[in-house]
Tab-separated table of C-alpha atoms and ligand atoms in Angstrom:
chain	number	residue	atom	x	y	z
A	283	UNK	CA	9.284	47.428	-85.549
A	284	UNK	CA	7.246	47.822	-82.593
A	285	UNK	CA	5.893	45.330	-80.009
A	286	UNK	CA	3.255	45.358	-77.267
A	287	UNK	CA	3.221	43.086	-74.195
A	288	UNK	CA	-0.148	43.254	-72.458
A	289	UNK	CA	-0.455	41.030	-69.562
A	290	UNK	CA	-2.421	40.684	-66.375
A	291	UNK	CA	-0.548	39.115	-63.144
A	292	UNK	CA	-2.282	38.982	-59.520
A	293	UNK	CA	0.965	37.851	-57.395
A	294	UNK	CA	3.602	38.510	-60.468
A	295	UNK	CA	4.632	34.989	-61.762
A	296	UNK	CA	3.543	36.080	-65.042
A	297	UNK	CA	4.862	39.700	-64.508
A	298	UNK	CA	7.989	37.853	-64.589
A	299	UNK	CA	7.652	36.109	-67.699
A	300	UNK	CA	6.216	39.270	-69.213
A	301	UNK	CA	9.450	40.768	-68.957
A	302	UNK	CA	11.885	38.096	-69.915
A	303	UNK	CA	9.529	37.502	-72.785
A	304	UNK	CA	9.947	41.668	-73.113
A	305	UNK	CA	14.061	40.906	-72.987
A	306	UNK	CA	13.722	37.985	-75.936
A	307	UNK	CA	11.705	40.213	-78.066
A	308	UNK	CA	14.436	42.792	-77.891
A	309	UNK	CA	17.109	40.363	-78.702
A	310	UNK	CA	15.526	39.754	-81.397
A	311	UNK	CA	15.654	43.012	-82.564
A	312	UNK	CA	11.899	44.690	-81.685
A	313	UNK	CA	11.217	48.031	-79.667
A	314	UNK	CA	8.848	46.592	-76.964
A	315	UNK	CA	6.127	48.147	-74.790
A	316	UNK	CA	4.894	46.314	-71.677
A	317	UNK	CA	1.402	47.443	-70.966
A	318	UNK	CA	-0.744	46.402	-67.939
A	319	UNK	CA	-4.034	45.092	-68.909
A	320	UNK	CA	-6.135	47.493	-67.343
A	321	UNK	CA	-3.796	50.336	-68.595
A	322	UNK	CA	-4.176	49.139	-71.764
A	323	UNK	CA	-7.534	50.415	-74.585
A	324	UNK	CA	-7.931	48.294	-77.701
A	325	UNK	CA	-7.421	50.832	-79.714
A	326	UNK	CA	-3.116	51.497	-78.616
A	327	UNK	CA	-2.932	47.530	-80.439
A	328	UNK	CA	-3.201	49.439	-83.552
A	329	UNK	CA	0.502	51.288	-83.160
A	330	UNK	CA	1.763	47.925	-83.046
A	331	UNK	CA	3.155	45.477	-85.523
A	332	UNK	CA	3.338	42.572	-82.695
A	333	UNK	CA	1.182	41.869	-80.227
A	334	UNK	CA	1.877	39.463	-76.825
A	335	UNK	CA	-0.840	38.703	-74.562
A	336	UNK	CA	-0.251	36.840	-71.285
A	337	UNK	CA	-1.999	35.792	-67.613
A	338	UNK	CA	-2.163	33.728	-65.380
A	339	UNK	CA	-4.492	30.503	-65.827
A	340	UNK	CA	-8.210	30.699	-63.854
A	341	UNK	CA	-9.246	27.528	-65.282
A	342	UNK	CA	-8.717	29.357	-68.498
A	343	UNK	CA	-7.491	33.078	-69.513
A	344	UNK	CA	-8.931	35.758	-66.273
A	345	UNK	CA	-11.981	36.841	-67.019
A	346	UNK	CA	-10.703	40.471	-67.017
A	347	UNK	CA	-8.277	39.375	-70.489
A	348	UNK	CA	-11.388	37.192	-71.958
A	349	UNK	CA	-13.186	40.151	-71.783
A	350	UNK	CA	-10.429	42.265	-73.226
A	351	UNK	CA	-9.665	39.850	-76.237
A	352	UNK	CA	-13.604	39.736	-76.845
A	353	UNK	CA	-13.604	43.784	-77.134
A	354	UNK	CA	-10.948	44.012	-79.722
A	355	UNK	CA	-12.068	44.654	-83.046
A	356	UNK	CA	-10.617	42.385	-86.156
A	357	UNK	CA	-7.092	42.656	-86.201
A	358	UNK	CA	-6.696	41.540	-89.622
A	359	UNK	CA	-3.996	39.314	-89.582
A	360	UNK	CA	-1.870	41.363	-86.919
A	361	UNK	CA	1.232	38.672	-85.475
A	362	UNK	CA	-0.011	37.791	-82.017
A	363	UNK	CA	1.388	35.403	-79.249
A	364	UNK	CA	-0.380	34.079	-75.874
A	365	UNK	CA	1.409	32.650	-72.342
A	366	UNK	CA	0.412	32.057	-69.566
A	367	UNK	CA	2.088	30.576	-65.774
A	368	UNK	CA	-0.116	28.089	-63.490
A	369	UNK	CA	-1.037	25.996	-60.672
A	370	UNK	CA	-0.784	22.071	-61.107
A	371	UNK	CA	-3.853	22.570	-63.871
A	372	UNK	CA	-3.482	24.720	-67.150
A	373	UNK	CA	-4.773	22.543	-69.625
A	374	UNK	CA	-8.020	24.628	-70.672
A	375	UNK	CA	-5.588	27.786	-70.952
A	376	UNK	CA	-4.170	27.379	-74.635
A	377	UNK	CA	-7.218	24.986	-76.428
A	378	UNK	CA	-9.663	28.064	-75.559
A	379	UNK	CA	-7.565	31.165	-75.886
A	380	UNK	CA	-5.752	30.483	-78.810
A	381	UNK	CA	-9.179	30.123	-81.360
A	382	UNK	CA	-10.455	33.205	-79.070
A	383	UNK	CA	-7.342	34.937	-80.521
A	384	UNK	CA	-7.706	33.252	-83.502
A	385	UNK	CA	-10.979	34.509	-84.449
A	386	UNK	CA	-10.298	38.054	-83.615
A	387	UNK	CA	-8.282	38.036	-86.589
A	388	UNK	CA	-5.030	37.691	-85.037
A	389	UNK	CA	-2.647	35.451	-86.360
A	390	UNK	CA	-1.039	33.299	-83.633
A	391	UNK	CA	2.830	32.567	-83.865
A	392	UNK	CA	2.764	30.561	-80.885
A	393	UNK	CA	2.375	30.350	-76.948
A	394	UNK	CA	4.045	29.015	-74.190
A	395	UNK	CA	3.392	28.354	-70.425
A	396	UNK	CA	5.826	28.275	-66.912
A	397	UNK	CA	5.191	27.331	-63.743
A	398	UNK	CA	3.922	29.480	-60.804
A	399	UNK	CA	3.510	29.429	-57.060
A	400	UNK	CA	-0.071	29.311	-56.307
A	401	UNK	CA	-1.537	31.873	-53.757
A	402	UNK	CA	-4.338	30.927	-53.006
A	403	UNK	CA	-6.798	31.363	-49.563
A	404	UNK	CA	-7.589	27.678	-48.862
A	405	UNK	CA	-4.787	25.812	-50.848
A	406	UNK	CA	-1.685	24.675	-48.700
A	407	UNK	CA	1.289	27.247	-48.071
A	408	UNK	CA	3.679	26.552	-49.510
A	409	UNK	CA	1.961	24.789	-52.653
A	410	UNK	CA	3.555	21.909	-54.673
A	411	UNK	CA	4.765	24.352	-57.393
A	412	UNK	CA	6.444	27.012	-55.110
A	413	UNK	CA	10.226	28.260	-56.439
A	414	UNK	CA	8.399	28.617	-59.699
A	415	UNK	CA	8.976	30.331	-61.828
A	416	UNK	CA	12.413	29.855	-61.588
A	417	UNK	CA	15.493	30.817	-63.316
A	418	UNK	CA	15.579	27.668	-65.912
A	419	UNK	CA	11.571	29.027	-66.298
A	420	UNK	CA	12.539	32.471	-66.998
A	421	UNK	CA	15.359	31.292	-69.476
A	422	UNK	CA	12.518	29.553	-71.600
A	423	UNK	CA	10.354	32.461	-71.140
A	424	UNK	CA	13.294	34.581	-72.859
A	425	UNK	CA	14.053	31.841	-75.770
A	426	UNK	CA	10.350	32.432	-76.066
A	427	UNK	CA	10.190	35.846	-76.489
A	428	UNK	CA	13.035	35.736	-79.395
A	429	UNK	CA	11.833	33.280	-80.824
A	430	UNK	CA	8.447	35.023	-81.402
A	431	UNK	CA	10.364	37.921	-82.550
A	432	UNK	CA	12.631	36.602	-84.855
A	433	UNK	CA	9.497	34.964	-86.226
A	434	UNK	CA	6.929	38.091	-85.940
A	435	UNK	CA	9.943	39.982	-87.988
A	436	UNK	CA	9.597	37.149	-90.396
A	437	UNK	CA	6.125	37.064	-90.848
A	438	UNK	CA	6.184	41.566	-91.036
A	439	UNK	CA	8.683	41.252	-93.958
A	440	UNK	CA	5.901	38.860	-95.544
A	441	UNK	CA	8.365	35.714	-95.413
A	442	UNK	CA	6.687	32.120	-95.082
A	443	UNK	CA	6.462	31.400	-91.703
A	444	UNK	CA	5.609	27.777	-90.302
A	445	UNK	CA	2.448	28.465	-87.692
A	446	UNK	CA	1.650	25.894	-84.902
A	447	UNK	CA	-1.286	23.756	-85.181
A	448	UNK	CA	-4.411	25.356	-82.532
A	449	UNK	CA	-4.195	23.510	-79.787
A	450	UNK	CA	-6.781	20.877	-79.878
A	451	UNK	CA	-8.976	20.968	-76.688
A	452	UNK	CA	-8.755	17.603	-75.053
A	453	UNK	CA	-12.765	18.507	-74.136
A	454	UNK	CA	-16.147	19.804	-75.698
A	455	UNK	CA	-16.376	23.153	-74.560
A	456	UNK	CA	-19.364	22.068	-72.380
A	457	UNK	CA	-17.243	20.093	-70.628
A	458	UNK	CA	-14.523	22.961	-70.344
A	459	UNK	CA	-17.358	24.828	-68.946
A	460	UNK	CA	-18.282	21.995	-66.300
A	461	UNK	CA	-14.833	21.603	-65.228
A	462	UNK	CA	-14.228	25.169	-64.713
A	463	UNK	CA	-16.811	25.166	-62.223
A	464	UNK	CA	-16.112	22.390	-60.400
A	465	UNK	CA	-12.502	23.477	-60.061
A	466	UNK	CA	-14.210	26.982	-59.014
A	467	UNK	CA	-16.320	25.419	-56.223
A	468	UNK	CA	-13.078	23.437	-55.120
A	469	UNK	CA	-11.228	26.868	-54.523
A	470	UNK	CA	-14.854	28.687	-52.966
A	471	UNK	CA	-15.769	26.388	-50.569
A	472	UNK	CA	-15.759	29.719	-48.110
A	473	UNK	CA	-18.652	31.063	-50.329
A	474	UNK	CA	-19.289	34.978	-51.408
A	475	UNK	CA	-16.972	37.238	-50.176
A	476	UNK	CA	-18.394	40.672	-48.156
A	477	UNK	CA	-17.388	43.821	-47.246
A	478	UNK	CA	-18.410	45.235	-43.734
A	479	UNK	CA	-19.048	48.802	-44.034
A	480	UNK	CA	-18.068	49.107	-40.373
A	481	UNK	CA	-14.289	48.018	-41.063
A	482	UNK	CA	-13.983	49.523	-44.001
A	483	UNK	CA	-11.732	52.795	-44.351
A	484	UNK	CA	-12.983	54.240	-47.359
A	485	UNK	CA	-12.779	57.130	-48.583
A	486	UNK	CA	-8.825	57.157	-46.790
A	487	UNK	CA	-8.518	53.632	-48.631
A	488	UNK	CA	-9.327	52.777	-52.260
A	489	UNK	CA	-6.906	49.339	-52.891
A	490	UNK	CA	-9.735	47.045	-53.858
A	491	UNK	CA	-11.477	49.508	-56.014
A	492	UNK	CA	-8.029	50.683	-57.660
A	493	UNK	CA	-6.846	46.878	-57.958
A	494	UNK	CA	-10.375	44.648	-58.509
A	495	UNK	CA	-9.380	42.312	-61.095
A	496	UNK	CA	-13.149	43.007	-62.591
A	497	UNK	CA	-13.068	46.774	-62.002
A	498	UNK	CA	-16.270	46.028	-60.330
A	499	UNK	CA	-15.975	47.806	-57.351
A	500	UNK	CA	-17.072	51.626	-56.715
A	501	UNK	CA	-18.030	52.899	-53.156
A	502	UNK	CA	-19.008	56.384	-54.011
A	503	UNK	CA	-22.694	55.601	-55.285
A	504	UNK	CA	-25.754	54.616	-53.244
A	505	UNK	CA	-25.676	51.699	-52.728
A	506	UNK	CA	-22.266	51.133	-52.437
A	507	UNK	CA	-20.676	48.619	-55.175
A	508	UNK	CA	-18.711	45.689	-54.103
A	509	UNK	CA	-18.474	42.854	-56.555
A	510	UNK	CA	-20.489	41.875	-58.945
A	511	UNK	CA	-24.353	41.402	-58.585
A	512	UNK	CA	-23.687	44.053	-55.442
A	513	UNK	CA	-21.940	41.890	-52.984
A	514	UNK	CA	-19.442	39.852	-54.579
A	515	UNK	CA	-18.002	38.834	-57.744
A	516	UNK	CA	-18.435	36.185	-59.606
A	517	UNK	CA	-18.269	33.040	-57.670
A	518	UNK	CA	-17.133	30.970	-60.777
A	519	UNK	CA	-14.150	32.966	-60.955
A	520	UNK	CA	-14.135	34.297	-57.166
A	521	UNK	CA	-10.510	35.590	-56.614
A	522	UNK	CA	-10.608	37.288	-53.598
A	523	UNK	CA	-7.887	39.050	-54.142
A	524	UNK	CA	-9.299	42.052	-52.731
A	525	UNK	CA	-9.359	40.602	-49.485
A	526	UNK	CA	-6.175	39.560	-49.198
A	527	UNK	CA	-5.287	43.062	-50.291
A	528	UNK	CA	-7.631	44.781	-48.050
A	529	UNK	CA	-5.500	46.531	-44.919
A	530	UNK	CA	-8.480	45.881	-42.229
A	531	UNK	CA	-9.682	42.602	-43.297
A	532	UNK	CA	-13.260	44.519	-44.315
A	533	UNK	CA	-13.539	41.898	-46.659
A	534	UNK	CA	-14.336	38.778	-45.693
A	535	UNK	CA	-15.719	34.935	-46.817
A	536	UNK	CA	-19.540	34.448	-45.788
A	537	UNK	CA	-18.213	31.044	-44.260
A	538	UNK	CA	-14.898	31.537	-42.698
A	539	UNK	CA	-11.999	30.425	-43.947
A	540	UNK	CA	-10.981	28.421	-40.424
A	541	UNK	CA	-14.583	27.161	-40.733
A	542	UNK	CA	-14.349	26.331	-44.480
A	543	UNK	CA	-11.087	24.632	-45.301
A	544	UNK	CA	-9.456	24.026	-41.435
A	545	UNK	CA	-5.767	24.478	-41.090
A	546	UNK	CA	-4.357	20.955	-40.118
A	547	UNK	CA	-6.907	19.366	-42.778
A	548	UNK	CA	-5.748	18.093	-46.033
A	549	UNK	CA	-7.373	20.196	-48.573
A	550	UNK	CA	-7.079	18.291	-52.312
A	551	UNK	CA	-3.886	16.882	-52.035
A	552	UNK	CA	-4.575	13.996	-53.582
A	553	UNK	CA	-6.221	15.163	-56.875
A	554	UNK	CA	-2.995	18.200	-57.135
A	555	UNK	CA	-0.212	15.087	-56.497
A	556	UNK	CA	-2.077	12.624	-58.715
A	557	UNK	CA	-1.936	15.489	-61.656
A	558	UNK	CA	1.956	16.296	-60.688
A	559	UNK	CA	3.146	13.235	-60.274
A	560	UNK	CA	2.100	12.683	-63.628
A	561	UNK	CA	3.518	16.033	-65.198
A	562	UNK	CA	6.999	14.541	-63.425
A	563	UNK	CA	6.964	12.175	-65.366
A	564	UNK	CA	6.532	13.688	-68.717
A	565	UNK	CA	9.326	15.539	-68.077
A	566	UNK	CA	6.793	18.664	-67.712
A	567	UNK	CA	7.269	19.285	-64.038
A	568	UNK	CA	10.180	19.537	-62.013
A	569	UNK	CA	9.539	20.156	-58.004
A	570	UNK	CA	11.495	22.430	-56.562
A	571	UNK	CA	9.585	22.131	-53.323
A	572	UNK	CA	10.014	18.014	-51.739
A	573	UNK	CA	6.204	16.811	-51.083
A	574	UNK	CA	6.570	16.772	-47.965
A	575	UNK	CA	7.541	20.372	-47.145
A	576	UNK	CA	3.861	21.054	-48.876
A	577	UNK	CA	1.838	23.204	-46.223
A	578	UNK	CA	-0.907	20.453	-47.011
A	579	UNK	CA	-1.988	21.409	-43.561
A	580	UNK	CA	-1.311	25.117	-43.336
A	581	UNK	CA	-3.306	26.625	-45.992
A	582	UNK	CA	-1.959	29.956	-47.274
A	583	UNK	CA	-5.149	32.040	-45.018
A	584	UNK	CA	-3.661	30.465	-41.672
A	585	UNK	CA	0.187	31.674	-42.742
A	586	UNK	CA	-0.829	34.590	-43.827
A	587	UNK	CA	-2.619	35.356	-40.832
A	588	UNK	CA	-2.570	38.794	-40.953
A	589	UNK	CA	-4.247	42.031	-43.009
A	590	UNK	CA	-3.152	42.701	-45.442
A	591	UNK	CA	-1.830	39.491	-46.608
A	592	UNK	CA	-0.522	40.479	-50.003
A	593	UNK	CA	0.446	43.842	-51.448
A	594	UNK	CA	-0.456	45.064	-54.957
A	595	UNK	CA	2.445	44.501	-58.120
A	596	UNK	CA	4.908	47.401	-59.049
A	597	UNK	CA	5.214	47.823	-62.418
A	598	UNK	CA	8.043	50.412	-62.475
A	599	UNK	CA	10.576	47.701	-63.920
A	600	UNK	CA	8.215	46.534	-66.663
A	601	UNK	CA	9.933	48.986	-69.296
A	602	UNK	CA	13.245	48.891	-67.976
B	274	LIG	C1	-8.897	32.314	-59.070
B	274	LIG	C2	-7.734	31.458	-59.438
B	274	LIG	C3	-7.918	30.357	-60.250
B	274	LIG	C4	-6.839	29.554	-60.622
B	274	LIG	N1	-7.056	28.482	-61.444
B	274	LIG	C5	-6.015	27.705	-61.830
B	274	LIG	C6	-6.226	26.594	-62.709
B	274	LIG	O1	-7.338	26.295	-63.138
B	274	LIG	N2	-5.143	25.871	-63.075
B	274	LIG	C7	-3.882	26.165	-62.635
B	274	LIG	O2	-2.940	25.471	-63.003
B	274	LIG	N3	-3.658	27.217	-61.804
B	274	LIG	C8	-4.686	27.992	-61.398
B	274	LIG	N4	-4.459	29.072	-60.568
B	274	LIG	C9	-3.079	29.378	-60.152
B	274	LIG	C10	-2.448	30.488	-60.988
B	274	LIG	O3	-2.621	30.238	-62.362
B	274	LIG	C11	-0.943	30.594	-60.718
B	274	LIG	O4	-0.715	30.771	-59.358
B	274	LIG	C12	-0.337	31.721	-61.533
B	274	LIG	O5	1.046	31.530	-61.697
B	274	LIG	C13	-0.555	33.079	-60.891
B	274	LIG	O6	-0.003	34.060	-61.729
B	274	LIG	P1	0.252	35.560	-61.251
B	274	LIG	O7	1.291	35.482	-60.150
B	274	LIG	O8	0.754	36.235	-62.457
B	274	LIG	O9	-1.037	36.118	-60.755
B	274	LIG	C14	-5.526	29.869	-60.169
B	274	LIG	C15	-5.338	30.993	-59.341
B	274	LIG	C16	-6.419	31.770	-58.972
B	274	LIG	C17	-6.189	32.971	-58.082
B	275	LIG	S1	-12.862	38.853	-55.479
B	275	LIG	FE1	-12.605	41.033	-55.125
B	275	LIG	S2	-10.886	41.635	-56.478
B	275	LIG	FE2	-11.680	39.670	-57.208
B	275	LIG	S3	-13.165	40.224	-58.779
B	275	LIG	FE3	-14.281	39.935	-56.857
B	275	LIG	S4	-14.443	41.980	-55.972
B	275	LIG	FE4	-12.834	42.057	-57.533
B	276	LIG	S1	-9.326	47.699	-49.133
B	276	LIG	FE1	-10.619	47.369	-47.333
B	276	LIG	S2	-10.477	49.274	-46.192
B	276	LIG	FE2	-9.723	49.708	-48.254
B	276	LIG	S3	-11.528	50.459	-49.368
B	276	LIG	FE3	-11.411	48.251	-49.692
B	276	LIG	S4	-12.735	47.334	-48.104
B	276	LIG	FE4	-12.283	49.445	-47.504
């Protein structure tokens, strides 16, 4: 029996889960095929009898795989699982994907969710959930993956399998919606991002239009492309990934970042420790990073002072 893995990861936390999930599925018994999301056409779900879709949480599941689920045709019943690795705030990840899978005819076996260190522009570096995910992380992320197997092989051989309740959402999705962007506002403070023609190596250089999480970038027509709406993308879900990724720092925030979110001033600590402190408690969160070792006042922009701050994933181990 044959699985698929499609998943989407930015700075690889959930690469890494991907493929210890990948490593369960096999103990259990499955041939498995990691697939990045943009690699991936909704038709190659179809040579598959299990199906694993993961990313990281943007207030929910990235755009780019809440467009991809919304493309698929019904699956008819086809065994599906969902994960997912975060910041401090993953809450709206399961109660909205799992009915989006859901009523794509998929039936959901269950989902999980890790951990991650959080790269992001304005947010301190290193953030409160840095070292994640860790081994213990990865360990669950591999009981995970059998245990979707063992039960996906269950389920293909038409025994009765036990499925999880859908996640309730703790909010009306009008409120989901509201809280997404506030939380997107909180991370945008900078504004649009734009691209300066000037600094800008193109045609030599194609990185953001090879790795735009949207796919929304295209320099070769008149006007140029960048972003959505023609100068950036969508500020809800603004990742900017393309600037850190950008070699010349071409790209850059309408308000800068030193002007935006200063380095030496707390930026949201308050709302991230109340939220953690919490999770500690529950026994959902353990620091690996001692609070006050947080870069509350060295936001990840002002470490990674340099172009280009982050490189794109490799994906040669995925199908190791
Ligand atoms: C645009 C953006 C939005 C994010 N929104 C959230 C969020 O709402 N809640 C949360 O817990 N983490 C949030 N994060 C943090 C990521 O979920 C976390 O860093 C994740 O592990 C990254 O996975 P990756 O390394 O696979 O890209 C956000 C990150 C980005 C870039
Ligand atoms: S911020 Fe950059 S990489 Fe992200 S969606 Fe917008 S244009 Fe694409
Ligand atoms: S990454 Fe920077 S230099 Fe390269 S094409 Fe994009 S804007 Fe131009």
């Amino acid at each position: 029996m044959k699985a698929l893995i499609v998943y989407y990861s930015q700075t690889g936390n959930t690469q890494k889960a991907a493929r210890k999930i990948r490593d369960g599925l096999k103990a259990a018994g499955w041939e498995v095929y990691v697939s990045l999301l943009k690699n991936t056409k909704a038709e190659d779900l179809e040579d598959y009898d299990l199906v694993g879709i993961g990313s990281p949480v943007w207030y929910e599941m990235t755009p780019n795989m809440r467009l991809f689920v919304e493309s698929l045709p019904d699956q008819k019943g086809k065994p599906a699982f969902c994960f997912c690795t975060h910041g401090t705030m993953p809450d709206l990840y399961f109660p909205l994907a799992v009915p989006r899978l859901m009523q794509k005819g998929f039936t959901v076996l269950g989902w999980d969710k890790w951990y991650g260190n959080c790269s992001i522009q304005i947010f301190p570096e290193p953030y409160y959930t840095a070292g994640h995910p860790d081994e213990k992380d990865l360990e669950d992320a591999f009981a995970f993956g059998k245990k979707m197997g063992e039960m996906g092989a269950a389920y293909c051989r038409g025994e009765n399998v036990e499925l999880p309740k859908s996640p309730m959402p703790n909010m009306m999705p009008m409120h989901a919606n509201a809280a997404i962007d506030h939380l997107g506002g909180f991370h945008n403070v900078h504004g649009k991002l734009v691209r300066d023609p000037e600094k800008c190596l193109y045609p030599k250089c194609h990185i953001c239009i090879d790795h735009c999480t949207m796919g929304y970038n295209d320099y070769s027509c008149d006007p140029p492309k960048y972003g959505s709406e023609g100068n950036c993308c969508d500020d809800r879900h603004g990742c900017t990934y393309c600037e850190m990724l950008c070699p010349t720092g071409a790209i850059h925030p309408e308000i800068p970042y030193e002007q935006a979110a200063p380095a030496g001033q707390d930026h949201g600590s308050e709302l991230f420790c109340m939220v953690l402190e919490k999770a500690e408690k529950e026994g959902k969160f353990r620091r690996l990073i001692p609070f006050d070792k947080v870069g509350t006042k060295t936001p990840f922009y002002s470490v990674h002072n340099t172009h280009p701050r982050l490189k794109p994933l490799s994906t040669k181990a995925d199908n190791e």
